[in-house]
Coordinates of C-alpha atoms and ligand atoms in Angstrom, one line a residue:
Chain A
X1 CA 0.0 0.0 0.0
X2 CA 3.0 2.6 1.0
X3 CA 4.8 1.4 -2.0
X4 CA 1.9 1.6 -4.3
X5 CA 1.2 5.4 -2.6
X6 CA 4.5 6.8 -3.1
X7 CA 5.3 5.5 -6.4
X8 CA 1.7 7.3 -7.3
X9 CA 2.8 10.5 -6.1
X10 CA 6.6 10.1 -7.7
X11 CA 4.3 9.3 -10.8
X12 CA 2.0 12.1 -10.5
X13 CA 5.2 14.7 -10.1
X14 CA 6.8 13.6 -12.7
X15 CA 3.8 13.3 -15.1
X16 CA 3.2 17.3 -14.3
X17 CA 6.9 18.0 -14.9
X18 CA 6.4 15.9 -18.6
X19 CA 3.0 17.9 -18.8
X20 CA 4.3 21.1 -18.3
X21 CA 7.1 20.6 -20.9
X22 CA 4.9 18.5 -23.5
X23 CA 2.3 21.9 -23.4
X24 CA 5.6 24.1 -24.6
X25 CA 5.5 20.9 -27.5
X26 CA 2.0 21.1 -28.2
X27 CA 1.2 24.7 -28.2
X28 CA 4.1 25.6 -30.3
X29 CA 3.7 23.0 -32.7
X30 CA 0.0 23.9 -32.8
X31 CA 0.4 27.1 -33.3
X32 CA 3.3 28.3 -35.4
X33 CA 3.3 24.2 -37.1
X34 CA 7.0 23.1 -35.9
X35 CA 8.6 20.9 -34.0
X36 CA 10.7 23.3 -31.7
X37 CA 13.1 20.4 -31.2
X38 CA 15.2 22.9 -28.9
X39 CA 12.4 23.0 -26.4
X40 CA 13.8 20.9 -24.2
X41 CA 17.2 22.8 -23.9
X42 CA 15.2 25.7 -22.6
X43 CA 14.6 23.4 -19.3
X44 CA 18.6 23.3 -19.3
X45 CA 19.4 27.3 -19.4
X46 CA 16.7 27.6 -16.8
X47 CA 18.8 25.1 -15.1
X48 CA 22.0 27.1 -14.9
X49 CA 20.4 30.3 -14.6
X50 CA 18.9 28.9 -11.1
X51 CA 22.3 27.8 -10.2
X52 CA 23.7 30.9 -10.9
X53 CA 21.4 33.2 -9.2
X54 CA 21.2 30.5 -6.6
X55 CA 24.5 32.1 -5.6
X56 CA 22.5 34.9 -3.4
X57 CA 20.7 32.1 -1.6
X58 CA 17.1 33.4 -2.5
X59 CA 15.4 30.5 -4.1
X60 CA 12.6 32.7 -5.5
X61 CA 14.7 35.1 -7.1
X62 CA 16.1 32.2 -8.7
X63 CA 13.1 31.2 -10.0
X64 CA 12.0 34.2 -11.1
X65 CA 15.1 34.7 -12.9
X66 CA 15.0 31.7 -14.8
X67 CA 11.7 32.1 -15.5
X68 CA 12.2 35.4 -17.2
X69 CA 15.7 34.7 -18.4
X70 CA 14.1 31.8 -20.8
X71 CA 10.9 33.8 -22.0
X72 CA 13.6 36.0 -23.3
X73 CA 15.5 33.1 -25.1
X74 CA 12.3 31.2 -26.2
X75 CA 11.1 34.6 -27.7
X76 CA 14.7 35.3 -29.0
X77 CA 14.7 32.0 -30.7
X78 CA 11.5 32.0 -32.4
X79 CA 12.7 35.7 -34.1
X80 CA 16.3 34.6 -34.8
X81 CA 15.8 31.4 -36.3
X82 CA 12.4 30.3 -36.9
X83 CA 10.9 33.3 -38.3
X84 CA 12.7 33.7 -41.2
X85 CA 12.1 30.2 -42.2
X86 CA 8.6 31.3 -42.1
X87 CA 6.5 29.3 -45.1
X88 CA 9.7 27.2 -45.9
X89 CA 9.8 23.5 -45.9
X90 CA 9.2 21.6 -42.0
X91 CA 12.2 19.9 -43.2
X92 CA 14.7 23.1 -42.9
X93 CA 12.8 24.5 -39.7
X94 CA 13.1 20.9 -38.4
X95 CA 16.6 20.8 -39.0
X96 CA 17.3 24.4 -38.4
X97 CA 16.1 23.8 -34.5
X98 CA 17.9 20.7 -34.3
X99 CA 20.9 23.2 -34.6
X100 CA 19.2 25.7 -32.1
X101 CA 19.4 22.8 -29.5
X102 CA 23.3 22.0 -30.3
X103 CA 24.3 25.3 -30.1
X104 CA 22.6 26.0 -26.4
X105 CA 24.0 22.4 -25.2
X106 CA 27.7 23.3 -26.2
X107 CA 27.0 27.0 -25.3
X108 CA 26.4 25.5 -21.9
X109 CA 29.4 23.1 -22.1
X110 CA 31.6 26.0 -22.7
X111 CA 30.4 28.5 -20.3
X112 CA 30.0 25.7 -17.5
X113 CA 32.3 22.6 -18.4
X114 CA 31.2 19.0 -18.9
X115 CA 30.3 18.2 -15.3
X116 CA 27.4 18.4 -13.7
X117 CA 26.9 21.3 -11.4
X118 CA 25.7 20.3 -8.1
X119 CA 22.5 22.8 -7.1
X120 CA 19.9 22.6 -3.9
X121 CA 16.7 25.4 -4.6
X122 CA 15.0 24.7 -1.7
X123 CA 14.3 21.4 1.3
X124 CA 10.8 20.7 1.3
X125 CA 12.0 17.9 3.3
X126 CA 9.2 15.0 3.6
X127 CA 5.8 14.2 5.3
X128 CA 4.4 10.7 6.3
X129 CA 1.0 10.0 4.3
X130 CA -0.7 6.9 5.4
X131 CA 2.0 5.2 6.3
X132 CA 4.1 6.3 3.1
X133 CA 7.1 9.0 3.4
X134 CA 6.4 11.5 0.6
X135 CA 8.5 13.8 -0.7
X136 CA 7.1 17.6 0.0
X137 CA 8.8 18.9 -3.0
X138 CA 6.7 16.3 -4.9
X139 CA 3.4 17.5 -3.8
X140 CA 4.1 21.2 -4.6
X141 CA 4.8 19.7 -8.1
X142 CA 1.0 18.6 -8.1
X143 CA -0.3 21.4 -6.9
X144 CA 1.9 24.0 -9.9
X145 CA 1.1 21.5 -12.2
X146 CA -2.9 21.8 -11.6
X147 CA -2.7 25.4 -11.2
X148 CA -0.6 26.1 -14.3
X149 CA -3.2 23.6 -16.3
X150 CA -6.4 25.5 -15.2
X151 CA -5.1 28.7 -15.8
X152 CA -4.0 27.7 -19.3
X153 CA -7.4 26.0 -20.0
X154 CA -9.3 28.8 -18.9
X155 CA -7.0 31.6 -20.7
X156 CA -7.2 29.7 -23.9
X157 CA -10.8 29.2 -23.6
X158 CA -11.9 32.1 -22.5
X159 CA -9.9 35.2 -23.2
X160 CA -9.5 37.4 -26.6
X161 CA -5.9 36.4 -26.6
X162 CA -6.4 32.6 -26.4
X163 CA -9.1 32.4 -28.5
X164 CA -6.9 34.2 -31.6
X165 CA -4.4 31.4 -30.7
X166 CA -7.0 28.5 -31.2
X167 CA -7.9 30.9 -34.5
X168 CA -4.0 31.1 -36.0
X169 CA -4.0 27.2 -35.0
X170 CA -7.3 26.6 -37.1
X171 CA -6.6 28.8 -39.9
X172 CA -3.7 31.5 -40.0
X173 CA -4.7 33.1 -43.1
X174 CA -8.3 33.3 -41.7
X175 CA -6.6 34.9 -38.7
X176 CA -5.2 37.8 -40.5
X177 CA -8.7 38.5 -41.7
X178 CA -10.0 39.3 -38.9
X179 CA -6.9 41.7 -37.8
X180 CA -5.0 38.9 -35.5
X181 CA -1.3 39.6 -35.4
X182 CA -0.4 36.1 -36.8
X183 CA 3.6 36.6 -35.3
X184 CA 2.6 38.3 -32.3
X185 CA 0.1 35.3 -31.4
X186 CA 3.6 33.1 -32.0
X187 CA 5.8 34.9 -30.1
X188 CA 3.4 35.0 -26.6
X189 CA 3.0 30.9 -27.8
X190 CA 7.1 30.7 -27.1
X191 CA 6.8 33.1 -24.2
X192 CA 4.2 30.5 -22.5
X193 CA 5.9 27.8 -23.4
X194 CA 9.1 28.9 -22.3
X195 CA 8.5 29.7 -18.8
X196 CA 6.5 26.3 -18.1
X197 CA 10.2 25.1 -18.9
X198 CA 11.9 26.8 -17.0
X199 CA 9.4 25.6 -14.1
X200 CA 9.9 22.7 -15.5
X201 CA 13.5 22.9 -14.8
X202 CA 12.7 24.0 -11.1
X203 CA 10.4 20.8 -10.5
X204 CA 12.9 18.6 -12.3
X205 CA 15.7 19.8 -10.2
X206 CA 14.0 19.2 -7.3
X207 CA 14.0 16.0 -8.2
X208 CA 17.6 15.1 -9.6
X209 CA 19.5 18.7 -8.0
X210 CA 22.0 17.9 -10.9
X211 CA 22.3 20.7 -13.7
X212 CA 24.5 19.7 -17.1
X213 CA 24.3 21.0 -20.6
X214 CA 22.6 17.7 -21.5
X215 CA 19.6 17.5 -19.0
X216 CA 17.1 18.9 -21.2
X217 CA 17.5 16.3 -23.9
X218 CA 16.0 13.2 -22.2
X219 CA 13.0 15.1 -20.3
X220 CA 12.8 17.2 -23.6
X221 CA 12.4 14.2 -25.6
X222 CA 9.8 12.5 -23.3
X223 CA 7.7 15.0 -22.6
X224 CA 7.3 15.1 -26.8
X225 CA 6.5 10.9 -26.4
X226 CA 3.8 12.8 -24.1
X227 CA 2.1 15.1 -26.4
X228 CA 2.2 13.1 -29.1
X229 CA 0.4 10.4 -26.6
X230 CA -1.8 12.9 -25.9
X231 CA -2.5 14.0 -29.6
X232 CA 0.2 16.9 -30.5
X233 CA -1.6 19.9 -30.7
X234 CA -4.2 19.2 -28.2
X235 CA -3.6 21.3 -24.8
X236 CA -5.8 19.0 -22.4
X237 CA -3.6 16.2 -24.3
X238 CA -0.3 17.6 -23.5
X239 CA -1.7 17.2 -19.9
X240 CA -2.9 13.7 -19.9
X241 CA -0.2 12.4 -22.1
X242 CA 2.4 14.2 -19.6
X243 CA 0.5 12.2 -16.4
X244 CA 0.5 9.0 -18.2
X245 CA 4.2 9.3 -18.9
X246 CA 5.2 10.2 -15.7
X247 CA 3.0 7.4 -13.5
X248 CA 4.3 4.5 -16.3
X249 CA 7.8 6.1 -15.2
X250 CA 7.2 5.5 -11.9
X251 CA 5.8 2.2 -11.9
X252 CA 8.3 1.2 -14.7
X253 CA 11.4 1.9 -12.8
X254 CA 9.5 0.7 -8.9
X255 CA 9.2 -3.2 -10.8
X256 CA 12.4 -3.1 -13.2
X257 CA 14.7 -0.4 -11.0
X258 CA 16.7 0.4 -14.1
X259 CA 16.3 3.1 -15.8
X260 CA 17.3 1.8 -19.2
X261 CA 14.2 -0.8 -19.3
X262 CA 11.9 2.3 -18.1
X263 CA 12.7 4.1 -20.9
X264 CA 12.4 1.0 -23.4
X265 CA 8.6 0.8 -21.8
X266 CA 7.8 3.8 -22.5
X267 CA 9.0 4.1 -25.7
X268 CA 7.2 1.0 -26.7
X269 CA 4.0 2.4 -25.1
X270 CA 4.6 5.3 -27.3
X271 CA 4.4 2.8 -30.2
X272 CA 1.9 1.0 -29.7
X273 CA -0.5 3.6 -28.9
X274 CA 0.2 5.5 -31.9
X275 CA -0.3 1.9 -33.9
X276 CA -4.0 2.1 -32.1
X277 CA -4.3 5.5 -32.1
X278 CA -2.0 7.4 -35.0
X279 CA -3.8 10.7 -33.6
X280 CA -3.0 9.9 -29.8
X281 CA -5.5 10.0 -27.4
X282 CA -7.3 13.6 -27.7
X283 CA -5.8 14.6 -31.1
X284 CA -8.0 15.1 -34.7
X285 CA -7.9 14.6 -37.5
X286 CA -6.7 17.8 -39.5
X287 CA -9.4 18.8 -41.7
X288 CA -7.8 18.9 -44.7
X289 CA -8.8 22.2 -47.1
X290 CA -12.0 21.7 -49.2
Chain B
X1 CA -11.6 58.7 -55.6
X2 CA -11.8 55.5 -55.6
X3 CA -11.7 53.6 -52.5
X4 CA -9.6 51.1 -53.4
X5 CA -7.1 51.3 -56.2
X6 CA -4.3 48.5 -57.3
X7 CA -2.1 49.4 -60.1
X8 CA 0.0 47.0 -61.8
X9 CA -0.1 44.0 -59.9
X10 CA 2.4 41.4 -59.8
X11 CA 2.8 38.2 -58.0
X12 CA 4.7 35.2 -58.5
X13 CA 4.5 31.7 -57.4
X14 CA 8.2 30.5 -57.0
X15 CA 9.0 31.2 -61.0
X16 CA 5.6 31.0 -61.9
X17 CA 3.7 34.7 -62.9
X18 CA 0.5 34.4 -62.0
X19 CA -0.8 38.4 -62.0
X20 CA 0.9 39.8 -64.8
X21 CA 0.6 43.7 -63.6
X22 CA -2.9 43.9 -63.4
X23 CA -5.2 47.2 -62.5
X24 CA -8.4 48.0 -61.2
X25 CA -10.5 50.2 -59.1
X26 CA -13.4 50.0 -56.8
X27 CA -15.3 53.1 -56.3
X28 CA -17.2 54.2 -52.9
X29 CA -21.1 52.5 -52.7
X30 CA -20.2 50.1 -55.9
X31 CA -20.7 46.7 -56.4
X32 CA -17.6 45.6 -58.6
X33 CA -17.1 42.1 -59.6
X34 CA -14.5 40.1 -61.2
X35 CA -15.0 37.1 -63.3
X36 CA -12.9 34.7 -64.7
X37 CA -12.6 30.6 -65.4
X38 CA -10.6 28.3 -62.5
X39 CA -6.7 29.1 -62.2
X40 CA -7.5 32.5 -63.5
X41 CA -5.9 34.3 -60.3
X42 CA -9.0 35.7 -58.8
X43 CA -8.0 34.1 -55.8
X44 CA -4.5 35.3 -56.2
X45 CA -5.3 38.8 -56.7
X46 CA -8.1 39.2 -53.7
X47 CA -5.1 37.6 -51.6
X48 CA -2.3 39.7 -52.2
X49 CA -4.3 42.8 -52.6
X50 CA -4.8 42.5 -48.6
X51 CA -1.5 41.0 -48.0
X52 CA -2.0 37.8 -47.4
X53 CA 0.2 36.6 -50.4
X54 CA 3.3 38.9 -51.1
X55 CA 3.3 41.1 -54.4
X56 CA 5.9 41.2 -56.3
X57 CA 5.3 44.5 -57.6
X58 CA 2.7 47.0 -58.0
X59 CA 0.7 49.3 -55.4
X60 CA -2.5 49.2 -53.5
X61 CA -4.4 52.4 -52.3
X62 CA -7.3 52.2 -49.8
X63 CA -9.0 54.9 -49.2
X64 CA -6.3 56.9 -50.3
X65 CA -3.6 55.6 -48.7
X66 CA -0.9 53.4 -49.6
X67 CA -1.2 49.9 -47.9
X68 CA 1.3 48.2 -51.0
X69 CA 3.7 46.8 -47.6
X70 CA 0.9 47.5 -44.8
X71 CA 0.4 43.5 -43.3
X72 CA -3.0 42.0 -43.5
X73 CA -4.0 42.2 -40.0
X74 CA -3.5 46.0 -39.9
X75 CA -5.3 46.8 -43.0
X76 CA -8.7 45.1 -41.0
X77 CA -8.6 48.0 -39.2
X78 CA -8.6 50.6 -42.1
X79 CA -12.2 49.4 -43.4
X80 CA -11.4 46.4 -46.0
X81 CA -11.8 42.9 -45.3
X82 CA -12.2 39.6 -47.1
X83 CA -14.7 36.8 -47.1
X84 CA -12.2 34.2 -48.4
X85 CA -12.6 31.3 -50.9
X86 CA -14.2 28.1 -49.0
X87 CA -15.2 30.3 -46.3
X88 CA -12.7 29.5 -43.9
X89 CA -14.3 29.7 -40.6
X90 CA -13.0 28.7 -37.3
X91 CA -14.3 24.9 -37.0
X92 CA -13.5 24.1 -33.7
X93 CA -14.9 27.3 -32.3
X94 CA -19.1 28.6 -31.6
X95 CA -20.9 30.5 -33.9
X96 CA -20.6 33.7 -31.3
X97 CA -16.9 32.4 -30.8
X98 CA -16.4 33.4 -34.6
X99 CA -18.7 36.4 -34.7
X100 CA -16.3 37.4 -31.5
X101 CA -13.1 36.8 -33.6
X102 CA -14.5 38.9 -36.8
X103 CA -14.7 41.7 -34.3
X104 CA -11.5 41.0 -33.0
X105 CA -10.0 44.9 -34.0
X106 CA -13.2 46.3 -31.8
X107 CA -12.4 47.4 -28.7
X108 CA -15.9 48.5 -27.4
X109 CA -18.0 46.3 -26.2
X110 CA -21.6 48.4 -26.4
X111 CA -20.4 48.6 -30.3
X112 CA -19.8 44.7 -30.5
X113 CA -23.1 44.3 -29.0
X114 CA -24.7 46.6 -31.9
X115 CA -23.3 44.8 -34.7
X116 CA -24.0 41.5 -32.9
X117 CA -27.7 42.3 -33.1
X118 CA -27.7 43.7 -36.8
X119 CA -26.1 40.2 -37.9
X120 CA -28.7 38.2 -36.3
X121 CA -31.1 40.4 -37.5
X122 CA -29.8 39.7 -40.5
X123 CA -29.5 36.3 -40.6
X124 CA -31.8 34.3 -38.0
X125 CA -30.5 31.4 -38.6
X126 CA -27.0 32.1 -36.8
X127 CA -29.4 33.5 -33.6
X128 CA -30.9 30.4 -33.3
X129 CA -27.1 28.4 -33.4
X130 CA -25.2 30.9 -31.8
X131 CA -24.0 27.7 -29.2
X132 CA -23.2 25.7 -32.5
X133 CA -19.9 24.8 -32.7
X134 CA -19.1 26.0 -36.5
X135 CA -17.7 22.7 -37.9
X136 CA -20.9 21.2 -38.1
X137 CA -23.1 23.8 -39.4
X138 CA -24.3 23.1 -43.0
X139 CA -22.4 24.7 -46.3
X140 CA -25.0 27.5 -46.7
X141 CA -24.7 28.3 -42.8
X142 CA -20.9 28.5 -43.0
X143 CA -20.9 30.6 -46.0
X144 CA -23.6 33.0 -44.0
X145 CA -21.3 32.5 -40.7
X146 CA -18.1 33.7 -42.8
X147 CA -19.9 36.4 -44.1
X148 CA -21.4 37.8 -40.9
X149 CA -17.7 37.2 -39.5
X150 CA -16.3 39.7 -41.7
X151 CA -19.0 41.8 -41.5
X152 CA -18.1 42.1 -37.7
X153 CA -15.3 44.6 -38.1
X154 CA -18.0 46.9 -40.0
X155 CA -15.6 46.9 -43.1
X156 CA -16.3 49.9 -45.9
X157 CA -14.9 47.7 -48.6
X158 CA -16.2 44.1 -48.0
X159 CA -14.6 41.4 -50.3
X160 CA -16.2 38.3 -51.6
X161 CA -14.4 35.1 -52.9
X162 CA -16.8 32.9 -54.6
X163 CA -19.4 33.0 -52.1
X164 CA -21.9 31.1 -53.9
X165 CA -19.4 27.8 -54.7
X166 CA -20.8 24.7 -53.2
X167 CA -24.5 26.2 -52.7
X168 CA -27.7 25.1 -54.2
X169 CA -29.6 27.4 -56.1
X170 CA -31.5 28.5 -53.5
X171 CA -29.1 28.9 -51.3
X172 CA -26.9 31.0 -54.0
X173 CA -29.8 33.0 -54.7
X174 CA -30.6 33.9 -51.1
X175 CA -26.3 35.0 -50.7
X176 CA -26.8 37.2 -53.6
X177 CA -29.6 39.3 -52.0
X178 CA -27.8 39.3 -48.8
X179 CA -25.2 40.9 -51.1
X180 CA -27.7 43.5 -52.4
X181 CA -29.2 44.4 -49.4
X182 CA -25.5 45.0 -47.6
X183 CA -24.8 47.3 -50.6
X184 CA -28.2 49.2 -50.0
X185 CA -27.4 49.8 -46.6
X186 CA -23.8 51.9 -47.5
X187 CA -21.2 48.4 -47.9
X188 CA -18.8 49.0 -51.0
X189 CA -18.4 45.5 -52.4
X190 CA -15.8 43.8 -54.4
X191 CA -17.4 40.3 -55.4
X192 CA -15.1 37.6 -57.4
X193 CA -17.5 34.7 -58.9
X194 CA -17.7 31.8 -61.1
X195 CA -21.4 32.4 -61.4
X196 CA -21.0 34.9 -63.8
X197 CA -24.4 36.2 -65.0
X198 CA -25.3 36.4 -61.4
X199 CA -22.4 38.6 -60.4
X200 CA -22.9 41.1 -63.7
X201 CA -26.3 41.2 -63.1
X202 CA -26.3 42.8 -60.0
X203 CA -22.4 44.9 -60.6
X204 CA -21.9 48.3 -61.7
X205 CA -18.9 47.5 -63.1
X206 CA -17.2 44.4 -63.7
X207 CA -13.6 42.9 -65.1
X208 CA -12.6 39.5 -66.4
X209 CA -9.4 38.0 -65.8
X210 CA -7.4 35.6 -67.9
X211 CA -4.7 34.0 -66.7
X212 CA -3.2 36.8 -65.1
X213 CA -4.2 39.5 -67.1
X214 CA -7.3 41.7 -67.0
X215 CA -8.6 41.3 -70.5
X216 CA -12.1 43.4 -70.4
X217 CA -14.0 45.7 -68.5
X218 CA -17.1 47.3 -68.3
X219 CA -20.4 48.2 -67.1
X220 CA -22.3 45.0 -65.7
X221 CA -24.6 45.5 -68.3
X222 CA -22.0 46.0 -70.6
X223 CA -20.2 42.5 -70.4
X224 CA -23.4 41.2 -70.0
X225 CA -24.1 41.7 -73.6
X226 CA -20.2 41.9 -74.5
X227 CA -19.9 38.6 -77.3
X228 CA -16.7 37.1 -75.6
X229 CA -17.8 37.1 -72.2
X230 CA -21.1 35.5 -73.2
X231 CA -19.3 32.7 -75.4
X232 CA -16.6 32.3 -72.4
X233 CA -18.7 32.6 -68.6
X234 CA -22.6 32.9 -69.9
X235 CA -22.4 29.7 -72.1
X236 CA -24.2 31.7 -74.7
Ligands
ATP1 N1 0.3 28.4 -53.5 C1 0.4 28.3 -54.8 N2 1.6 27.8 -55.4 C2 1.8 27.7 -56.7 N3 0.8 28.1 -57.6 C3 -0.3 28.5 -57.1 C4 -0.6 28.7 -55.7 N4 -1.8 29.2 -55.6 C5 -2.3 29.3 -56.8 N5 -1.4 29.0 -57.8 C6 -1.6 29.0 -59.2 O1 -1.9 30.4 -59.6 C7 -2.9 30.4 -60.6 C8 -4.1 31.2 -60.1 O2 -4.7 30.6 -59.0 P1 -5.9 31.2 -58.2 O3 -6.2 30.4 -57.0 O4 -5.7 32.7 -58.0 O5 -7.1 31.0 -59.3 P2 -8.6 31.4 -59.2 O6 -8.9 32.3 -60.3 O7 -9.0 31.8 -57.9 O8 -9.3 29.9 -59.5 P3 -10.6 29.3 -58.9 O9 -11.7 29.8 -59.7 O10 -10.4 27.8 -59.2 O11 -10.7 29.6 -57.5 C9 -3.3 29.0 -60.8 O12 -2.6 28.5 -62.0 C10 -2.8 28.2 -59.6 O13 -2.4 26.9 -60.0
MG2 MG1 -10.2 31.1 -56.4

């Protein structure tokens, strides 16, 4: 029962850290059409931009930091390299951010060095929960992650903003019509997506308090397996897909207790959901033109 | 003056010309239309006259100023806006959800309301499925819905892209008195159909386009009787 409980919770943590990362995905690839394949390295600047700042001692400086120091890369980014490539083929954009993500990992090698940097935000310490010892840091990872995805939900649904993103998603041509700033809609997609990474990169660190110029990639690459489980471009999918990920994790690594095999599980659960369901769980079909 | 003005039109797909420098004007409280067969570059032209396609060369006025590099979603705001070519409206979103995006350059909301209440005066229908989400309206409902959309931002210069394609008779007949009744009440109207004697009939002037280059134009009337356009579009 403990054992069942805490692996739950591990898995619930993770799942909002792979959620919070697979929404930067989803909404990006939803709205401006790519693959930012450098996503994932935003987690890592956030990283060493906590461990910097972490330097003063003030934990919430260092989030806020980080938090602002990667909207400004994310938007950065998206007006260096992507937009240009604007109406090109998915091919060079593809390929093109696949550089992005290189050139922030060996940035970070340069600046930093090769080894890890050792960095502790904040003890939560931990609480006993019917009968199981459960990390505190774990349950604030919950409770962001349920915040962040209500007030995501609700700001897409309901706000002028969030509605022109669903419009530039539908239709971006249709979108101009009716006066929508097709790149401005973009760059706030990059802005939102880069600061759940860099909370991302808190949670995560709370977790594994190791920062190196390659700890984006694996979370990075996951929490994609997670949105496309969740059917990329779908927000509410990004969400579930994330969860699922992160309680398989769990579970995965409480029978196997190697992390190799975890990852082959849910890689292969990637697979064979996507033979069942090519669109994921809460993604459509794209109506194609009539 | 004309409300809107394009002079010498170019745009190119990749190597391919597909407006060879063409010219035309739409005067204030006109209905002009523009006719032509498929792969003429109606489309084209009603496209990269508001921006959405880059020109290669050429200028556009609006209501006498220059809008040749303005982007698409600014010139909303000056008055001109564009029903597009398979209607286009937001599937995933309401009826009211699109209305709301057509007025998405109005900031007031007692305004909003106003218009709101014109277009479902004006079309019922859309009242009564205002909680409808869009993607499963019927054809004629979406082309009324993207119509009413664009009619949102309370545009001076309102233009059509083939608004009767896909519709039964009836249906077609109904948009074109919608057409006529938006024009009585002060809407300057640039239409682009297929359905030729149906556009000339109710235009005041009217060009045809062939494969990139305006070849005739005229009085409605005029083209109407013209002996080339009624071999060509009236199948006279
Ligand atoms: N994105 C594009 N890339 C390359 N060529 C294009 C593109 N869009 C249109 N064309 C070509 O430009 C020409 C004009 O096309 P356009 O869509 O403007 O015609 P149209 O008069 O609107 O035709 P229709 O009545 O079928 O809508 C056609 O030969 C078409 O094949
Ligand atoms: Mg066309």
């Amino acid at each position: 029962m403990e054992v069942i409980l805490s692996t739950l919770i591990n898995g619930l943590s993770l799942g909002g850290i792979y959620a919070m990362i697979a929404l930067g995905y989803t909404m990006v690839y939803g709205i401006a059409k790519m693959l930012n394949f450098a996503h994932g390295d935003i987690i890592m600047v956030g990283g060493y931009v906590i461990f910097v700042v972490m330097a003063t001692g003030n934990p919430l400086l260092a989030v806020a930091v980080a938090v602002i120091a990667c909207v400004i890369l994310g938007i950065t980014i998206e007006r260096v390299a992507y937009r240009p490539l604007r109406g090109a083929s998915p091919l060079a954009v593809l390929i093109t951010a696949i550089g992005v993500s290189y050139l922030l990992q060996s940035l970070a090698q340069i600046i930093f060095g090769s080894a890890p940097k050792m960095v502790t935000v904040y003890e939560f310490g931990s609480v006993q929960f019917l009968g199981a010892t459960v990390q505190v840091a774990s349950l604030v990872t919950m409770a962001v992650t349920v915040v962040v995805m209500a007030v995501l939900t609700l700001f897409v649904k309901y706000t002028r903003l969030g509605r022109a993103m669903i419009a530039v998603s539908e239709d971006r041509d249709a979108a101009q019509l009716m006066g929508i700033n097709v790149n401005a809609i973009i760059t706030i997609t990059f802005a939102i997506g880069s600061s759940l990474a860099a909370l991302a990169g808190l949670f995560y660190l709370m977790k594994a308090p190791n920062v190196s110029f390659t700890m984006g990639a694996m979370p990075g690459i996951k929490a994609f397996t997670a949105a496309v489980i969740g059917g990329i471009g779908s927000i509410p999918g990004a969400m579930l897909g994330g969860i699922l990920l992160g309680v398989v994790e769990s579970i995965s690594y409480k029978i196997t207790a190697i992390a190799p095999y975890t990852d082959a599980i849910e890689f292969s659960i990637l697979i064979i959901i996507l033979l069942v369901r090519p669109t994921g769980f809460l993604g459509k079909k794209r109506r194609e033109k009539v | 003056m004309a409300l809107l003005e394009v002079n010498n039109l170019e745009v190119y797909y990749g190597v391919i010309c597909a407006l060879k420098g063409i010219s035309f004007h739409v005067n204030e409280g006109e209905i002009v239309s523009l006719i032509g067969a498929n792969g003429a570059g109606k489309t084209t032209m009603m496209q990269s006259t508001v921006g959405i396609i880059p020109k290669r060369g050429g200028q556009v006025l609006f209501d006498g100023q220059d809008i040749t590099k303005t982007p698409c979603h600014k010139i909303v705001k000056l008055g001109m806006t564009q029903v597009p070519e398979g209607r286009r409206i937001f599937q995933e979103l309401t009826v009211y959800e699109n209305l709301m995006m057509g007025a998405y350059t109005m900031k007031d909301q007692q305004e909003f309301k106003t218009e709101l209440d014109k277009i479902y005066d004006l079309f019922p229908r859309l009242a009564e499925r205002r909680k409808q989400i869009a993607g499963t309206l019927s054809g004629g409902e979406q082309q009324m819905l993207a119509m009413s959309r664009a009619l949102m931002s309370k545009p001076k210069l309102l233009m059509l892209d083939e608004p009767s394609m896909g519709l039964a008779p009836i249906l077609v007949d109904q948009i074109f008195s919608i057409i006529k009744e938006l024009h009585a009440a002060g809407t300057t109207i640039l239409l682009v159909e297929q359905n030729a004697s149906k556009a000339l009939e109710i235009s005041d002037r009217a060009y045809v386009l062939e494969t990139g280059n305006i070849t005739l134009s005229g009085t409605g009337a005029e083209l109407m009787n013209s002996p080339e356009v009624q071999k060509a579009y009236l199948g006279g």
